[in-house]
C-alpha positions as YAML, in Angstrom:
chain: A
units: angstrom
residues:
- id: 1
  name: MET
  ca: [5.59, -25.87, -18.05]
- id: 2
  name: ASN
  ca: [4.14, -23.26, -15.71]
- id: 3
  name: ARG
  ca: [7.62, -21.86, -14.90]
- id: 4
  name: LYS
  ca: [8.37, -21.50, -18.57]
- id: 5
  name: ARG
  ca: [5.07, -19.82, -19.15]
- id: 6
  name: ASP
  ca: [5.53, -17.56, -16.13]
- id: 7
  name: ARG
  ca: [8.98, -16.49, -17.32]
- id: 8
  name: LEU
  ca: [7.64, -15.76, -20.80]
- id: 9
  name: ILE
  ca: [4.81, -13.73, -19.39]
- id: 10
  name: MET
  ca: [7.14, -11.82, -17.05]
- id: 11
  name: ARG
  ca: [9.51, -11.00, -19.99]
- id: 12
  name: LEU
  ca: [6.71, -9.81, -22.18]
- id: 13
  name: VAL
  ca: [5.24, -7.66, -19.35]
- id: 14
  name: ALA
  ca: [8.66, -6.20, -18.59]
- id: 15
  name: LEU
  ca: [9.22, -5.31, -22.27]
- id: 16
  name: LEU
  ca: [5.79, -3.80, -22.54]
- id: 17
  name: ILE
  ca: [6.40, -1.71, -19.43]
- id: 18
  name: MET
  ca: [9.84, -0.71, -20.62]
- id: 19
  name: THR
  ca: [8.58, 0.26, -24.01]
- id: 20
  name: VAL
  ca: [5.64, 2.31, -22.68]
- id: 21
  name: SER
  ca: [7.74, 4.01, -19.98]
- id: 22
  name: LEU
  ca: [10.50, 5.06, -22.47]
- id: 23
  name: GLY
  ca: [7.99, 6.36, -25.02]
- id: 24
  name: PHE
  ca: [9.44, 4.23, -27.77]
- id: 25
  name: THR
  ca: [7.99, 5.19, -31.13]
- id: 26
  name: SER
  ca: [8.63, 3.67, -34.50]
- id: 27
  name: ARG
  ca: [9.63, 6.07, -37.24]
- id: 28
  name: ALA
  ca: [10.30, 3.58, -39.99]
- id: 29
  name: GLY
  ca: [7.97, 0.64, -39.42]
- id: 30
  name: GLU
  ca: [6.38, -1.87, -37.24]
- id: 31
  name: GLN
  ca: [7.82, -2.83, -33.89]
- id: 32
  name: VAL
  ca: [8.77, -6.53, -33.57]
- id: 33
  name: LEU
  ca: [9.79, -8.57, -30.55]
- id: 34
  name: MET
  ca: [13.17, -10.10, -31.35]
- id: 35
  name: GLU
  ca: [15.96, -11.89, -29.43]
- id: 36
  name: THR
  ca: [19.67, -11.75, -29.91]
- id: 37
  name: LEU
  ca: [21.28, -14.75, -31.67]
- id: 38
  name: LYS
  ca: [24.64, -14.02, -30.16]
- id: 39
  name: GLU
  ca: [26.39, -11.38, -28.02]
- id: 40
  name: THR
  ca: [25.19, -8.22, -29.82]
- id: 41
  name: ASP
  ca: [26.63, -4.64, -29.80]
- id: 42
  name: ILE
  ca: [24.25, -1.69, -29.76]
- id: 43
  name: TYR
  ca: [25.79, 1.21, -31.62]
- id: 44
  name: GLU
  ca: [25.18, 4.91, -31.24]
- id: 45
  name: LYS
  ca: [24.57, 5.22, -35.00]
- id: 46
  name: ALA
  ca: [23.78, 2.67, -37.78]
- id: 47
  name: ASP
  ca: [27.48, 2.33, -38.40]
- id: 48
  name: MET
  ca: [29.89, -0.21, -37.04]
- id: 49
  name: ASP
  ca: [32.44, 2.46, -36.64]
- id: 50
  name: SER
  ca: [30.34, 4.40, -34.17]
- id: 51
  name: SER
  ca: [30.66, 3.88, -30.41]
- id: 52
  name: VAL
  ca: [29.19, 0.86, -28.74]
- id: 53
  name: LEU
  ca: [26.58, 1.88, -26.20]
- id: 54
  name: VAL
  ca: [25.89, -1.54, -24.69]
- id: 55
  name: THR
  ca: [26.54, -5.18, -25.45]
- id: 56
  name: LEU
  ca: [23.55, -7.59, -25.12]
- id: 57
  name: GLU
  ca: [23.92, -11.19, -24.10]
- id: 58
  name: GLN
  ca: [22.66, -14.00, -26.36]
- id: 59
  name: GLY
  ca: [18.94, -14.59, -25.99]
- id: 60
  name: THR
  ca: [18.06, -11.06, -24.78]
- id: 61
  name: PRO
  ca: [14.57, -9.98, -25.81]
- id: 62
  name: VAL
  ca: [14.44, -6.57, -27.52]
- id: 63
  name: ILE
  ca: [11.82, -4.56, -29.32]
- id: 64
  name: CYS
  ca: [13.14, -3.66, -32.75]
- id: 65
  name: CYS
  ca: [11.99, -1.64, -35.77]
- id: 66
  name: GLU
  ca: [13.74, -1.07, -39.09]
- id: 67
  name: ALA
  ca: [15.99, 1.89, -39.05]
- id: 68
  name: ALA
  ca: [14.81, 4.50, -41.54]
- id: 69
  name: GLY
  ca: [17.21, 4.72, -44.47]
- id: 70
  name: PHE
  ca: [19.63, 2.10, -43.07]
- id: 71
  name: ASP
  ca: [19.37, -1.27, -44.72]
- id: 72
  name: GLY
  ca: [20.44, -4.18, -42.51]
- id: 73
  name: TRP
  ca: [19.96, -2.33, -39.22]
- id: 74
  name: TYR
  ca: [17.36, -2.28, -36.48]
- id: 75
  name: GLU
  ca: [16.61, 0.73, -34.40]
- id: 76
  name: ILE
  ca: [16.19, -0.59, -30.85]
- id: 77
  name: THR
  ca: [15.55, 0.51, -27.33]
- id: 78
  name: TYR
  ca: [16.95, -1.60, -24.49]
- id: 79
  name: GLN
  ca: [16.31, -0.39, -20.96]
- id: 80
  name: GLU
  ca: [17.30, 3.28, -21.19]
- id: 81
  name: THR
  ca: [19.51, 2.89, -24.26]
- id: 82
  name: LYS
  ca: [18.43, 3.79, -27.73]
- id: 83
  name: GLY
  ca: [20.63, 2.70, -30.54]
- id: 84
  name: TYR
  ca: [21.20, 0.60, -33.62]
- id: 85
  name: ALA
  ca: [22.12, -3.08, -34.16]
- id: 86
  name: LEU
  ca: [22.72, -5.36, -37.13]
- id: 87
  name: ARG
  ca: [19.54, -7.20, -38.28]
- id: 88
  name: SER
  ca: [21.60, -10.32, -38.74]
- id: 89
  name: ASP
  ca: [22.15, -10.51, -34.98]
- id: 90
  name: PHE
  ca: [18.38, -11.10, -34.28]
- id: 91
  name: GLU
  ca: [15.61, -13.60, -34.80]
- id: 92
  name: LEU
  ca: [11.93, -13.51, -33.85]
- id: 93
  name: TYR
  ca: [11.55, -13.97, -30.10]
- id: 94
  name: GLY
  ca: [10.61, -17.47, -29.09]
- id: 95
  name: ASP
  ca: [8.70, -20.19, -31.00]
- id: 96
  name: ALA
  ca: [5.49, -18.61, -32.25]
- id: 97
  name: ASP
  ca: [3.69, -21.97, -32.24]
- id: 98
  name: GLY
  ca: [4.91, -22.62, -28.69]
- id: 99
  name: ILE
  ca: [3.79, -19.17, -27.57]
- id: 100
  name: ASP
  ca: [0.32, -19.78, -29.19]
- id: 101
  name: GLU
  ca: [0.13, -23.17, -27.39]
- id: 102
  name: ASP
  ca: [1.05, -21.54, -24.10]
- id: 103
  name: PHE
  ca: [-1.59, -18.88, -24.51]
- id: 104
  name: GLU
  ca: [-4.21, -21.50, -25.51]
- id: 105
  name: GLU
  ca: [-3.33, -23.40, -22.30]
- id: 106
  name: ILE
  ca: [-3.67, -20.22, -20.25]
- id: 107
  name: GLN
  ca: [-6.94, -19.37, -21.99]
- id: 108
  name: GLU
  ca: [-8.34, -22.88, -21.25]
- id: 109
  name: GLU
  ca: [-7.28, -22.59, -17.56]
- id: 110
  name: ASN
  ca: [-8.90, -19.15, -17.30]
- id: 111
  name: LEU
  ca: [-12.12, -20.45, -19.00]
- id: 112
  name: GLU
  ca: [-12.34, -23.40, -16.60]
- id: 113
  name: GLN
  ca: [-11.89, -21.03, -13.63]
- id: 114
  name: PHE
  ca: [-14.47, -18.59, -15.04]
- id: 115
  name: GLU
  ca: [-17.07, -21.42, -15.53]
- id: 116
  name: GLN
  ca: [-16.39, -22.71, -12.04]
- id: 117
  name: ILE
  ca: [-16.99, -19.19, -10.64]
- id: 118
  name: GLN
  ca: [-20.17, -18.90, -12.64]
- id: 119
  name: GLU
  ca: [-21.42, -22.21, -11.23]
- id: 120
  name: GLU
  ca: [-20.67, -21.14, -7.72]
- id: 121
  name: GLN
  ca: [-22.49, -17.82, -8.24]
- id: 122
  name: LEU
  ca: [-25.48, -19.63, -9.71]
- id: 123
  name: GLU
  ca: [-25.58, -21.98, -6.72]
- id: 124
  name: GLN
  ca: [-25.39, -19.03, -4.36]
- id: 125
  name: LYS
  ca: [-28.26, -17.30, -6.18]
- id: 126
  name: ASN
  ca: [-30.34, -20.55, -6.09]
- id: 127
  name: GLU
  ca: [-29.64, -20.96, -2.39]
- id: 128
  name: SER
  ca: [-30.58, -17.28, -1.67]
- id: 129
  name: PHE
  ca: [-33.76, -17.70, -3.75]
- id: 130
  name: TRP
  ca: [-34.94, -20.80, -2.00]
- id: 131
  name: GLY
  ca: [-33.89, -19.43, 1.38]
- id: 132
  name: GLY
  ca: [-36.07, -16.37, 0.64]
- id: 133
  name: MET
  ca: [-38.94, -18.61, -0.48]
- id: 134
  name: MET
  ca: [-38.70, -20.59, 2.74]
- id: 135
  name: ALA
  ca: [-38.75, -17.43, 4.85]
- id: 136
  name: VAL
  ca: [-41.87, -16.21, 2.87]
- id: 137
  name: LEU
  ca: [-43.65, -19.53, 3.36]
- id: 138
  name: ILE
  ca: [-42.86, -19.58, 7.06]
- id: 139
  name: ALA
  ca: [-44.19, -15.97, 7.40]
- id: 140
  name: LEU
  ca: [-47.27, -16.94, 5.50]
- id: 141
  name: MET
  ca: [-47.81, -19.99, 7.77]
- id: 142
  name: PHE
  ca: [-47.59, -17.75, 10.83]
- id: 143
  name: ALA
  ca: [-49.88, -15.16, 9.25]
- id: 144
  name: VAL
  ca: [-52.45, -17.87, 8.39]
- id: 145
  name: GLY
  ca: [-52.11, -19.32, 11.90]
- id: 146
  name: ILE
  ca: [-52.61, -15.86, 13.49]
- id: 147
  name: PHE
  ca: [-55.52, -15.15, 11.17]
- id: 148
  name: THR
  ca: [-57.17, -18.43, 12.04]
- id: 149
  name: VAL
  ca: [-56.70, -17.84, 15.79]
- id: 150
  name: VAL
  ca: [-58.12, -14.31, 15.57]
- id: 151
  name: ARG
  ca: [-61.05, -15.52, 13.39]
- id: 152
  name: ASN
  ca: [-61.80, -18.34, 15.84]
- id: 153
  name: MET
  ca: [-61.65, -15.98, 18.77]
- id: 154
  name: LYS
  ca: [-64.11, -13.65, 17.05]
- id: 155
  name: LYS
  ca: [-66.46, -16.59, 16.33]
- id: 156
  name: GLY
  ca: [-66.11, -17.69, 19.85]
- id: 157
  name: ASN
  ca: [-67.03, -14.18, 21.09]
- id: 158
  name: LYS
  ca: [-70.05, -13.99, 18.78]
- id: 159
  name: VAL
  ca: [-71.27, -17.47, 19.85]
- id: 160
  name: GLY
  ca: [-70.81, -16.60, 23.50]
- id: 161
  name: GLN
  ca: [-72.91, -13.37, 23.30]
...
């Protein structure tokens, strides 16, 4: 399960970095993470007669947005290639419920780790507090002892005079 989650996270991070680094902007609508249903051609224009820029393997995750003025086409960016692909070649990336479950699991693990760290920090604070209190009490005991000795010495000097 962790490998599957790790691969999912790595893909999402890679797509995010790719999108940010290429300055991908949507002109016609919202960006959506999709994956190819089959081997998919990316065309230079929203026209099957235009040249094919790259062919994607089945299952390749891609960020898509609807192409302005072109029904049935997505405008996509894949690595350094910007182009168009048929909408029918894509479906939403992954199982949304499965992704939600994976993120809930990750959140639970992180929450457990956070609570454990908080407990350890509280224990350290308590140990520091009580260690400081012990040092103060020991110092006070020495001070009282020294004060008592000095006072007894003064009484002894007064009695002896």
